[in-house]
JSON list of C-alpha atoms in Angstrom, two decimals:
[
{"chain": "Z", "resi": 1, "resn": "ALA", "atom": "CA", "xyz": [-2.99, 16.84, -9.10]},
{"chain": "Z", "resi": 2, "resn": "GLN", "atom": "CA", "xyz": [-2.68, 13.07, -9.57]},
{"chain": "Z", "resi": 3, "resn": "SER", "atom": "CA", "xyz": [-5.40, 11.19, -7.93]},
{"chain": "Z", "resi": 4, "resn": "VAL", "atom": "CA", "xyz": [-7.04, 7.84, -7.61]},
{"chain": "Z", "resi": 5, "resn": "THR", "atom": "CA", "xyz": [-10.77, 7.27, -6.98]},
{"chain": "Z", "resi": 6, "resn": "GLN", "atom": "CA", "xyz": [-12.41, 4.15, -5.71]},
{"chain": "Z", "resi": 7, "resn": "LEU", "atom": "CA", "xyz": [-16.06, 5.02, -5.80]},
{"chain": "Z", "resi": 8, "resn": "ASP", "atom": "CA", "xyz": [-17.28, 2.33, -3.43]},
{"chain": "Z", "resi": 9, "resn": "SER", "atom": "CA", "xyz": [-15.93, 2.39, 0.19]},
{"chain": "Z", "resi": 10, "resn": "GLN", "atom": "CA", "xyz": [-17.79, -0.85, 0.99]},
{"chain": "Z", "resi": 11, "resn": "VAL", "atom": "CA", "xyz": [-19.01, -3.67, -1.19]},
{"chain": "Z", "resi": 12, "resn": "PRO", "atom": "CA", "xyz": [-21.00, -6.56, 0.33]},
{"chain": "Z", "resi": 13, "resn": "VAL", "atom": "CA", "xyz": [-21.62, -9.50, -1.81]},
{"chain": "Z", "resi": 14, "resn": "PHE", "atom": "CA", "xyz": [-22.78, -13.08, -1.39]},
{"chain": "Z", "resi": 15, "resn": "GLU", "atom": "CA", "xyz": [-20.35, -16.00, -1.68]},
{"chain": "Z", "resi": 16, "resn": "GLU", "atom": "CA", "xyz": [-20.04, -17.30, -5.26]},
{"chain": "Z", "resi": 17, "resn": "ALA", "atom": "CA", "xyz": [-21.43, -14.12, -6.71]},
{"chain": "Z", "resi": 18, "resn": "PRO", "atom": "CA", "xyz": [-19.34, -11.98, -9.14]},
{"chain": "Z", "resi": 19, "resn": "VAL", "atom": "CA", "xyz": [-17.80, -8.80, -7.99]},
{"chain": "Z", "resi": 20, "resn": "GLU", "atom": "CA", "xyz": [-16.36, -5.68, -9.57]},
{"chain": "Z", "resi": 21, "resn": "LEU", "atom": "CA", "xyz": [-14.36, -3.07, -7.57]},
{"chain": "Z", "resi": 22, "resn": "ARG", "atom": "CA", "xyz": [-14.10, 0.26, -9.40]},
{"chain": "Z", "resi": 23, "resn": "CYS", "atom": "CA", "xyz": [-10.98, 2.39, -9.76]},
{"chain": "Z", "resi": 24, "resn": "ASN", "atom": "CA", "xyz": [-10.49, 5.54, -11.78]},
{"chain": "Z", "resi": 25, "resn": "TYR", "atom": "CA", "xyz": [-7.35, 7.65, -12.01]},
{"chain": "Z", "resi": 26, "resn": "SER", "atom": "CA", "xyz": [-6.67, 11.11, -13.24]},
{"chain": "Z", "resi": 27, "resn": "SER", "atom": "CA", "xyz": [-5.24, 11.12, -16.77]},
{"chain": "Z", "resi": 28, "resn": "SER", "atom": "CA", "xyz": [-1.54, 11.14, -17.44]},
{"chain": "Z", "resi": 29, "resn": "VAL", "atom": "CA", "xyz": [0.83, 10.34, -20.35]},
{"chain": "Z", "resi": 30, "resn": "SER", "atom": "CA", "xyz": [1.98, 7.09, -18.84]},
{"chain": "Z", "resi": 31, "resn": "VAL", "atom": "CA", "xyz": [0.88, 5.12, -15.91]},
{"chain": "Z", "resi": 32, "resn": "TYR", "atom": "CA", "xyz": [1.47, 1.90, -14.13]},
{"chain": "Z", "resi": 33, "resn": "LEU", "atom": "CA", "xyz": [-1.55, 0.56, -12.41]},
{"chain": "Z", "resi": 34, "resn": "PHE", "atom": "CA", "xyz": [-1.88, -1.80, -9.43]},
{"chain": "Z", "resi": 35, "resn": "TRP", "atom": "CA", "xyz": [-4.28, -3.51, -7.13]},
{"chain": "Z", "resi": 36, "resn": "TYR", "atom": "CA", "xyz": [-3.34, -4.56, -3.69]},
{"chain": "Z", "resi": 37, "resn": "VAL", "atom": "CA", "xyz": [-5.24, -6.55, -1.07]},
{"chain": "Z", "resi": 38, "resn": "GLN", "atom": "CA", "xyz": [-4.99, -6.16, 2.74]},
{"chain": "Z", "resi": 39, "resn": "TYR", "atom": "CA", "xyz": [-6.32, -8.82, 5.07]},
{"chain": "Z", "resi": 40, "resn": "PRO", "atom": "CA", "xyz": [-7.03, -7.51, 8.65]},
{"chain": "Z", "resi": 41, "resn": "ASN", "atom": "CA", "xyz": [-3.95, -6.49, 10.60]},
{"chain": "Z", "resi": 42, "resn": "GLN", "atom": "CA", "xyz": [-1.57, -7.44, 7.77]},
{"chain": "Z", "resi": 43, "resn": "GLY", "atom": "CA", "xyz": [0.40, -5.58, 5.23]},
{"chain": "Z", "resi": 44, "resn": "LEU", "atom": "CA", "xyz": [-0.58, -5.11, 1.61]},
{"chain": "Z", "resi": 45, "resn": "GLN", "atom": "CA", "xyz": [-0.11, -7.83, -0.97]},
{"chain": "Z", "resi": 46, "resn": "LEU", "atom": "CA", "xyz": [0.22, -7.25, -4.64]},
{"chain": "Z", "resi": 47, "resn": "LEU", "atom": "CA", "xyz": [-2.74, -8.82, -6.55]},
{"chain": "Z", "resi": 48, "resn": "LEU", "atom": "CA", "xyz": [-1.98, -7.70, -10.08]},
{"chain": "Z", "resi": 49, "resn": "LYS", "atom": "CA", "xyz": [-0.44, -4.94, -12.06]},
{"chain": "Z", "resi": 50, "resn": "TYR", "atom": "CA", "xyz": [-0.71, -3.43, -15.58]},
{"chain": "Z", "resi": 51, "resn": "LEU", "atom": "CA", "xyz": [2.56, -2.03, -17.11]},
{"chain": "Z", "resi": 52, "resn": "SER", "atom": "CA", "xyz": [1.88, -2.36, -20.76]},
{"chain": "Z", "resi": 53, "resn": "GLY", "atom": "CA", "xyz": [0.59, -4.77, -23.41]},
{"chain": "Z", "resi": 54, "resn": "SER", "atom": "CA", "xyz": [-2.66, -6.65, -23.10]},
{"chain": "Z", "resi": 55, "resn": "THR", "atom": "CA", "xyz": [-5.34, -4.50, -21.22]},
{"chain": "Z", "resi": 56, "resn": "LEU", "atom": "CA", "xyz": [-6.75, -7.54, -19.46]},
{"chain": "Z", "resi": 57, "resn": "VAL", "atom": "CA", "xyz": [-4.46, -8.50, -16.57]},
{"chain": "Z", "resi": 58, "resn": "LYS", "atom": "CA", "xyz": [-4.86, -11.67, -14.51]},
{"chain": "Z", "resi": 59, "resn": "GLY", "atom": "CA", "xyz": [-3.61, -11.77, -10.96]},
{"chain": "Z", "resi": 60, "resn": "ILE", "atom": "CA", "xyz": [-3.64, -14.11, -8.01]},
{"chain": "Z", "resi": 61, "resn": "ASN", "atom": "CA", "xyz": [-6.57, -15.68, -6.28]},
{"chain": "Z", "resi": 62, "resn": "GLY", "atom": "CA", "xyz": [-8.64, -15.60, -9.44]},
{"chain": "Z", "resi": 63, "resn": "PHE", "atom": "CA", "xyz": [-8.78, -11.82, -9.73]},
{"chain": "Z", "resi": 64, "resn": "GLU", "atom": "CA", "xyz": [-8.43, -9.90, -13.01]},
{"chain": "Z", "resi": 65, "resn": "ALA", "atom": "CA", "xyz": [-8.49, -6.30, -14.00]},
{"chain": "Z", "resi": 66, "resn": "GLU", "atom": "CA", "xyz": [-9.00, -4.37, -17.29]},
{"chain": "Z", "resi": 67, "resn": "PHE", "atom": "CA", "xyz": [-7.09, -1.18, -18.13]},
{"chain": "Z", "resi": 68, "resn": "ASN", "atom": "CA", "xyz": [-9.34, 1.27, -20.11]},
{"chain": "Z", "resi": 69, "resn": "LYS", "atom": "CA", "xyz": [-7.34, 4.21, -21.22]},
{"chain": "Z", "resi": 70, "resn": "SER", "atom": "CA", "xyz": [-10.23, 6.19, -22.64]},
{"chain": "Z", "resi": 71, "resn": "GLN", "atom": "CA", "xyz": [-12.18, 5.90, -19.46]},
{"chain": "Z", "resi": 72, "resn": "THR", "atom": "CA", "xyz": [-9.05, 6.13, -17.23]},
{"chain": "Z", "resi": 73, "resn": "SER", "atom": "CA", "xyz": [-10.20, 3.08, -15.35]},
{"chain": "Z", "resi": 74, "resn": "PHE", "atom": "CA", "xyz": [-8.74, -0.09, -13.96]},
{"chain": "Z", "resi": 75, "resn": "HIS", "atom": "CA", "xyz": [-11.61, -2.07, -12.46]},
{"chain": "Z", "resi": 76, "resn": "LEU", "atom": "CA", "xyz": [-10.98, -5.32, -10.55]},
{"chain": "Z", "resi": 77, "resn": "ARG", "atom": "CA", "xyz": [-13.18, -8.28, -11.09]},
{"chain": "Z", "resi": 78, "resn": "LYS", "atom": "CA", "xyz": [-13.75, -11.85, -9.90]},
{"chain": "Z", "resi": 79, "resn": "PRO", "atom": "CA", "xyz": [-16.42, -14.16, -11.33]},
{"chain": "Z", "resi": 80, "resn": "SER", "atom": "CA", "xyz": [-17.10, -16.05, -8.09]},
{"chain": "Z", "resi": 81, "resn": "VAL", "atom": "CA", "xyz": [-15.96, -14.79, -4.71]},
{"chain": "Z", "resi": 82, "resn": "HIS", "atom": "CA", "xyz": [-15.15, -16.75, -1.62]},
{"chain": "Z", "resi": 83, "resn": "ILE", "atom": "CA", "xyz": [-15.51, -15.90, 2.08]},
{"chain": "Z", "resi": 84, "resn": "SER", "atom": "CA", "xyz": [-11.70, -15.71, 2.15]},
{"chain": "Z", "resi": 85, "resn": "ASP", "atom": "CA", "xyz": [-11.76, -12.80, -0.26]},
{"chain": "Z", "resi": 86, "resn": "THR", "atom": "CA", "xyz": [-13.10, -10.59, 2.52]},
{"chain": "Z", "resi": 87, "resn": "ALA", "atom": "CA", "xyz": [-10.45, -7.84, 2.86]},
{"chain": "Z", "resi": 88, "resn": "GLU", "atom": "CA", "xyz": [-9.70, -4.22, 1.82]},
{"chain": "Z", "resi": 89, "resn": "TYR", "atom": "CA", "xyz": [-8.61, -3.60, -1.70]},
{"chain": "Z", "resi": 90, "resn": "PHE", "atom": "CA", "xyz": [-6.50, -0.69, -2.86]},
{"chain": "Z", "resi": 91, "resn": "CYS", "atom": "CA", "xyz": [-5.94, 0.51, -6.33]},
{"chain": "Z", "resi": 92, "resn": "ALA", "atom": "CA", "xyz": [-2.73, 2.43, -6.92]},
{"chain": "Z", "resi": 93, "resn": "VAL", "atom": "CA", "xyz": [-1.12, 4.36, -9.82]},
{"chain": "Z", "resi": 94, "resn": "THR", "atom": "CA", "xyz": [2.32, 5.57, -10.40]},
{"chain": "Z", "resi": 95, "resn": "TYR", "atom": "CA", "xyz": [2.67, 8.35, -12.86]},
{"chain": "Z", "resi": 96, "resn": "ASN", "atom": "CA", "xyz": [5.50, 9.02, -15.29]},
{"chain": "Z", "resi": 97, "resn": "TYR", "atom": "CA", "xyz": [7.91, 6.74, -13.41]},
{"chain": "Z", "resi": 98, "resn": "GLY", "atom": "CA", "xyz": [7.35, 8.83, -10.21]},
{"chain": "Z", "resi": 99, "resn": "GLN", "atom": "CA", "xyz": [9.04, 7.98, -7.00]},
{"chain": "Z", "resi": 100, "resn": "ASN", "atom": "CA", "xyz": [5.92, 6.90, -5.20]},
{"chain": "Z", "resi": 101, "resn": "PHE", "atom": "CA", "xyz": [2.51, 5.57, -5.67]},
{"chain": "Z", "resi": 102, "resn": "VAL", "atom": "CA", "xyz": [-0.78, 7.38, -5.44]},
{"chain": "Z", "resi": 103, "resn": "PHE", "atom": "CA", "xyz": [-3.10, 5.10, -3.49]},
{"chain": "Z", "resi": 104, "resn": "GLY", "atom": "CA", "xyz": [-6.97, 5.12, -3.67]},
{"chain": "Z", "resi": 105, "resn": "PRO", "atom": "CA", "xyz": [-8.81, 5.24, -0.48]},
{"chain": "Z", "resi": 106, "resn": "GLY", "atom": "CA", "xyz": [-9.67, 1.59, -0.53]},
{"chain": "Z", "resi": 107, "resn": "THR", "atom": "CA", "xyz": [-12.79, -0.58, -0.94]},
{"chain": "Z", "resi": 108, "resn": "ARG", "atom": "CA", "xyz": [-13.83, -2.96, 1.84]},
{"chain": "Z", "resi": 109, "resn": "LEU", "atom": "CA", "xyz": [-15.10, -6.15, 0.26]},
{"chain": "Z", "resi": 110, "resn": "SER", "atom": "CA", "xyz": [-17.32, -8.32, 2.60]},
{"chain": "Z", "resi": 111, "resn": "VAL", "atom": "CA", "xyz": [-18.25, -11.64, 1.34]},
{"chain": "Z", "resi": 112, "resn": "LEU", "atom": "CA", "xyz": [-21.41, -13.07, 3.09]},
{"chain": "Z", "resi": 113, "resn": "PRO", "atom": "CA", "xyz": [-22.33, -16.74, 3.47]},
{"chain": "G", "resi": 1, "resn": "SER", "atom": "CA", "xyz": [14.45, -14.09, -2.56]},
{"chain": "G", "resi": 2, "resn": "GLN", "atom": "CA", "xyz": [13.74, -10.65, -1.05]},
{"chain": "G", "resi": 3, "resn": "THR", "atom": "CA", "xyz": [12.02, -10.39, 2.24]},
{"chain": "G", "resi": 4, "resn": "ILE", "atom": "CA", "xyz": [11.01, -7.39, 4.41]},
{"chain": "G", "resi": 5, "resn": "HIS", "atom": "CA", "xyz": [10.85, -7.50, 8.21]},
{"chain": "G", "resi": 6, "resn": "GLN", "atom": "CA", "xyz": [8.99, -5.08, 10.29]},
{"chain": "G", "resi": 7, "resn": "TRP", "atom": "CA", "xyz": [8.66, -5.01, 14.07]},
{"chain": "G", "resi": 8, "resn": "PRO", "atom": "CA", "xyz": [7.11, -4.99, 16.56]},
{"chain": "G", "resi": 9, "resn": "ALA", "atom": "CA", "xyz": [3.75, -6.20, 15.27]},
{"chain": "G", "resi": 10, "resn": "THR", "atom": "CA", "xyz": [1.76, -4.35, 17.88]},
{"chain": "G", "resi": 11, "resn": "LEU", "atom": "CA", "xyz": [2.71, -1.57, 20.35]},
{"chain": "G", "resi": 12, "resn": "VAL", "atom": "CA", "xyz": [0.93, 0.30, 23.03]},
{"chain": "G", "resi": 13, "resn": "GLN", "atom": "CA", "xyz": [2.68, 3.45, 24.24]},
{"chain": "G", "resi": 14, "resn": "PRO", "atom": "CA", "xyz": [1.56, 6.29, 26.56]},
{"chain": "G", "resi": 15, "resn": "VAL", "atom": "CA", "xyz": [1.28, 9.79, 25.29]},
{"chain": "G", "resi": 16, "resn": "GLY", "atom": "CA", "xyz": [4.62, 11.68, 25.50]},
{"chain": "G", "resi": 17, "resn": "SER", "atom": "CA", "xyz": [6.75, 8.52, 25.24]},
{"chain": "G", "resi": 18, "resn": "PRO", "atom": "CA", "xyz": [9.28, 7.89, 22.51]},
{"chain": "G", "resi": 19, "resn": "LEU", "atom": "CA", "xyz": [8.88, 5.63, 19.46]},
{"chain": "G", "resi": 20, "resn": "SER", "atom": "CA", "xyz": [11.03, 3.54, 17.44]},
{"chain": "G", "resi": 21, "resn": "LEU", "atom": "CA", "xyz": [9.87, 1.21, 14.71]},
{"chain": "G", "resi": 22, "resn": "GLU", "atom": "CA", "xyz": [12.34, -0.72, 12.62]},
{"chain": "G", "resi": 23, "resn": "CYS", "atom": "CA", "xyz": [12.11, -2.17, 9.10]},
{"chain": "G", "resi": 24, "resn": "THR", "atom": "CA", "xyz": [14.80, -4.18, 7.35]},
{"chain": "G", "resi": 25, "resn": "VAL", "atom": "CA", "xyz": [15.03, -5.66, 3.80]},
{"chain": "G", "resi": 26, "resn": "GLU", "atom": "CA", "xyz": [17.04, -8.71, 2.85]},
{"chain": "G", "resi": 27, "resn": "GLY", "atom": "CA", "xyz": [18.06, -10.09, -0.55]},
{"chain": "G", "resi": 28, "resn": "THR", "atom": "CA", "xyz": [18.34, -6.81, -2.39]},
{"chain": "G", "resi": 29, "resn": "SER", "atom": "CA", "xyz": [20.69, -3.84, -2.56]},
{"chain": "G", "resi": 30, "resn": "ASN", "atom": "CA", "xyz": [19.91, -0.06, -2.61]},
{"chain": "G", "resi": 31, "resn": "PRO", "atom": "CA", "xyz": [16.20, -0.35, -2.33]},
{"chain": "G", "resi": 32, "resn": "ASN", "atom": "CA", "xyz": [13.85, 2.60, -2.11]},
{"chain": "G", "resi": 33, "resn": "LEU", "atom": "CA", "xyz": [12.22, 2.47, 1.29]},
{"chain": "G", "resi": 34, "resn": "TYR", "atom": "CA", "xyz": [8.94, 3.93, 2.51]},
{"chain": "G", "resi": 35, "resn": "TRP", "atom": "CA", "xyz": [6.93, 4.46, 5.60]},
{"chain": "G", "resi": 36, "resn": "TYR", "atom": "CA", "xyz": [3.19, 4.68, 5.25]},
{"chain": "G", "resi": 37, "resn": "ARG", "atom": "CA", "xyz": [0.55, 5.25, 7.97]},
{"chain": "G", "resi": 38, "resn": "GLN", "atom": "CA", "xyz": [-2.97, 3.91, 7.82]},
{"chain": "G", "resi": 39, "resn": "ALA", "atom": "CA", "xyz": [-5.31, 5.63, 10.32]},
{"chain": "G", "resi": 40, "resn": "ALA", "atom": "CA", "xyz": [-8.54, 3.82, 11.27]},
{"chain": "G", "resi": 41, "resn": "GLY", "atom": "CA", "xyz": [-11.02, 3.95, 8.36]},
{"chain": "G", "resi": 42, "resn": "ARG", "atom": "CA", "xyz": [-8.72, 5.94, 6.20]},
{"chain": "G", "resi": 43, "resn": "GLY", "atom": "CA", "xyz": [-6.46, 5.21, 3.28]},
{"chain": "G", "resi": 44, "resn": "LEU", "atom": "CA", "xyz": [-2.70, 5.04, 3.07]},
{"chain": "G", "resi": 45, "resn": "GLN", "atom": "CA", "xyz": [-0.55, 8.14, 3.79]},
{"chain": "G", "resi": 46, "resn": "LEU", "atom": "CA", "xyz": [2.99, 8.32, 2.70]},
{"chain": "G", "resi": 47, "resn": "LEU", "atom": "CA", "xyz": [5.10, 9.60, 5.53]},
{"chain": "G", "resi": 48, "resn": "PHE", "atom": "CA", "xyz": [8.69, 9.30, 4.42]},
{"chain": "G", "resi": 49, "resn": "TYR", "atom": "CA", "xyz": [10.68, 7.71, 1.60]},
{"chain": "G", "resi": 50, "resn": "SER", "atom": "CA", "xyz": [14.44, 7.12, 1.16]},
{"chain": "G", "resi": 51, "resn": "VAL", "atom": "CA", "xyz": [16.36, 6.43, -2.03]},
{"chain": "G", "resi": 52, "resn": "GLY", "atom": "CA", "xyz": [19.65, 5.86, -0.22]},
{"chain": "G", "resi": 53, "resn": "ILE", "atom": "CA", "xyz": [21.59, 5.87, 3.05]},
{"chain": "G", "resi": 54, "resn": "GLY", "atom": "CA", "xyz": [20.98, 9.13, 4.91]},
{"chain": "G", "resi": 55, "resn": "GLN", "atom": "CA", "xyz": [18.57, 10.43, 2.35]},
{"chain": "G", "resi": 56, "resn": "ILE", "atom": "CA", "xyz": [15.13, 10.99, 3.72]},
{"chain": "G", "resi": 57, "resn": "SER", "atom": "CA", "xyz": [12.22, 12.87, 2.15]},
{"chain": "G", "resi": 58, "resn": "SER", "atom": "CA", "xyz": [9.21, 13.79, 4.19]},
{"chain": "G", "resi": 59, "resn": "GLU", "atom": "CA", "xyz": [5.88, 14.02, 2.65]},
{"chain": "G", "resi": 60, "resn": "VAL", "atom": "CA", "xyz": [3.92, 15.64, 5.51]},
{"chain": "G", "resi": 61, "resn": "PRO", "atom": "CA", "xyz": [4.97, 17.70, 8.47]},
{"chain": "G", "resi": 62, "resn": "GLN", "atom": "CA", "xyz": [4.40, 15.76, 11.67]},
{"chain": "G", "resi": 63, "resn": "ASN", "atom": "CA", "xyz": [5.55, 14.55, 14.99]},
{"chain": "G", "resi": 64, "resn": "LEU", "atom": "CA", "xyz": [7.59, 11.81, 13.46]},
{"chain": "G", "resi": 65, "resn": "SER", "atom": "CA", "xyz": [11.07, 11.40, 11.83]},
{"chain": "G", "resi": 66, "resn": "ALA", "atom": "CA", "xyz": [12.71, 8.69, 9.86]},
{"chain": "G", "resi": 67, "resn": "SER", "atom": "CA", "xyz": [16.40, 7.62, 9.50]},
{"chain": "G", "resi": 68, "resn": "ARG", "atom": "CA", "xyz": [18.22, 5.20, 7.20]},
{"chain": "G", "resi": 69, "resn": "PRO", "atom": "CA", "xyz": [21.47, 4.33, 8.94]},
{"chain": "G", "resi": 70, "resn": "GLN", "atom": "CA", "xyz": [22.21, 1.43, 6.68]},
{"chain": "G", "resi": 71, "resn": "ASP", "atom": "CA", "xyz": [21.31, 0.42, 3.09]},
{"chain": "G", "resi": 72, "resn": "ARG", "atom": "CA", "xyz": [18.58, -1.96, 4.09]},
{"chain": "G", "resi": 73, "resn": "GLN", "atom": "CA", "xyz": [17.41, -0.45, 7.46]},
{"chain": "G", "resi": 74, "resn": "PHE", "atom": "CA", "xyz": [14.70, 2.09, 7.84]},
{"chain": "G", "resi": 75, "resn": "ILE", "atom": "CA", "xyz": [13.61, 3.54, 11.18]},
{"chain": "G", "resi": 76, "resn": "LEU", "atom": "CA", "xyz": [10.58, 5.56, 12.16]},
{"chain": "G", "resi": 77, "resn": "SER", "atom": "CA", "xyz": [10.95, 7.55, 15.36]},
{"chain": "G", "resi": 78, "resn": "SER", "atom": "CA", "xyz": [9.20, 10.07, 17.57]},
{"chain": "G", "resi": 79, "resn": "LYS", "atom": "CA", "xyz": [10.51, 11.87, 20.62]},
{"chain": "G", "resi": 80, "resn": "LYS", "atom": "CA", "xyz": [7.05, 12.36, 22.06]},
{"chain": "G", "resi": 81, "resn": "LEU", "atom": "CA", "xyz": [4.01, 10.50, 20.84]},
{"chain": "G", "resi": 82, "resn": "LEU", "atom": "CA", "xyz": [0.60, 12.12, 20.45]},
{"chain": "G", "resi": 83, "resn": "LEU", "atom": "CA", "xyz": [-2.79, 10.54, 20.54]},
{"chain": "G", "resi": 84, "resn": "SER", "atom": "CA", "xyz": [-3.11, 11.27, 16.89]},
{"chain": "G", "resi": 85, "resn": "ASP", "atom": "CA", "xyz": [-0.06, 9.14, 16.12]},
{"chain": "G", "resi": 86, "resn": "SER", "atom": "CA", "xyz": [-2.09, 5.94, 16.60]},
{"chain": "G", "resi": 87, "resn": "GLY", "atom": "CA", "xyz": [-2.50, 3.88, 13.48]},
{"chain": "G", "resi": 88, "resn": "PHE", "atom": "CA", "xyz": [-1.21, 1.10, 11.41]},
{"chain": "G", "resi": 89, "resn": "TYR", "atom": "CA", "xyz": [2.31, 1.76, 10.12]},
{"chain": "G", "resi": 90, "resn": "LEU", "atom": "CA", "xyz": [3.62, 0.01, 6.96]},
{"chain": "G", "resi": 91, "resn": "CYS", "atom": "CA", "xyz": [7.13, -0.24, 5.71]},
{"chain": "G", "resi": 92, "resn": "ALA", "atom": "CA", "xyz": [7.66, -0.86, 2.01]},
{"chain": "G", "resi": 93, "resn": "TRP", "atom": "CA", "xyz": [10.42, -1.25, -0.46]},
{"chain": "G", "resi": 94, "resn": "SER", "atom": "CA", "xyz": [10.82, -0.97, -4.25]},
{"chain": "G", "resi": 95, "resn": "LEU", "atom": "CA", "xyz": [13.59, -1.00, -6.75]},
{"chain": "G", "resi": 96, "resn": "GLY", "atom": "CA", "xyz": [14.20, 2.09, -8.95]},
{"chain": "G", "resi": 97, "resn": "VAL", "atom": "CA", "xyz": [11.58, 2.28, -11.58]},
{"chain": "G", "resi": 98, "resn": "LEU", "atom": "CA", "xyz": [8.37, 1.20, -9.97]},
{"chain": "G", "resi": 99, "resn": "GLY", "atom": "CA", "xyz": [7.29, -1.51, -12.50]},
{"chain": "G", "resi": 100, "resn": "ARG", "atom": "CA", "xyz": [7.55, -4.15, -9.97]},
{"chain": "G", "resi": 101, "resn": "GLY", "atom": "CA", "xyz": [5.44, -2.25, -7.54]},
{"chain": "G", "resi": 102, "resn": "TYR", "atom": "CA", "xyz": [5.92, -2.06, -3.78]},
{"chain": "G", "resi": 103, "resn": "THR", "atom": "CA", "xyz": [6.51, -4.93, -1.39]},
{"chain": "G", "resi": 104, "resn": "PHE", "atom": "CA", "xyz": [5.05, -4.25, 2.01]},
{"chain": "G", "resi": 105, "resn": "GLY", "atom": "CA", "xyz": [5.99, -5.38, 5.52]},
{"chain": "G", "resi": 106, "resn": "SER", "atom": "CA", "xyz": [3.38, -6.94, 7.80]},
{"chain": "G", "resi": 107, "resn": "GLY", "atom": "CA", "xyz": [2.81, -3.66, 9.65]},
{"chain": "G", "resi": 108, "resn": "THR", "atom": "CA", "xyz": [2.86, -2.33, 13.19]},
{"chain": "G", "resi": 109, "resn": "ARG", "atom": "CA", "xyz": [-0.40, -1.53, 15.08]},
{"chain": "G", "resi": 110, "resn": "LEU", "atom": "CA", "xyz": [0.59, 1.43, 17.22]},
{"chain": "G", "resi": 111, "resn": "THR", "atom": "CA", "xyz": [-1.98, 2.50, 19.87]},
{"chain": "G", "resi": 112, "resn": "VAL", "atom": "CA", "xyz": [-1.18, 5.64, 21.86]},
{"chain": "G", "resi": 113, "resn": "VAL", "atom": "CA", "xyz": [-2.99, 5.91, 25.22]}
]
């Protein structure tokens, strides 16, 4: 079955430190990969996506992610986080042009002053 | 530009009462529409999706139902709410092939008391 794993349920980091949020997915022939951010009591907002081409994808708010096909990973990174980055982050994958996404369980990023 | 509206933002309902949550999309035609639920401390669960008027697919058996009376309107309903129906409900839309990802509404916080 198709699945998405986010190994860390919670990630606390200090302000201005780098962060990496991990995402792994079950292998498939073709995938589209996404990262979403959810601020408290709000809907999900698309951060970035990988469809094809360069494996390093840059998104909004200074985030980037790298698609690694051999490791079936799509980790999200930011070199220096801000307090305002505190939110829940969801990795999502759509397989073979499927009708819906498979979401990971989410990682709660807490940026500490 | 496309926008998605979801209301109400918050709702407190007694057990056994009916429910109606509405979602509308503007600026596009024939979108795929989705209802997700996010229970406290848990990930996103796809409840229903629709690829056209009157076409509803249910992902999990439950106390809820969905309808799509118009192309850009998606309604989530229940005849009798249960305590377990509490959660954060998100509507989303996409176009055909999911390369663009989902666009989410702002969500409805439902508390059943």
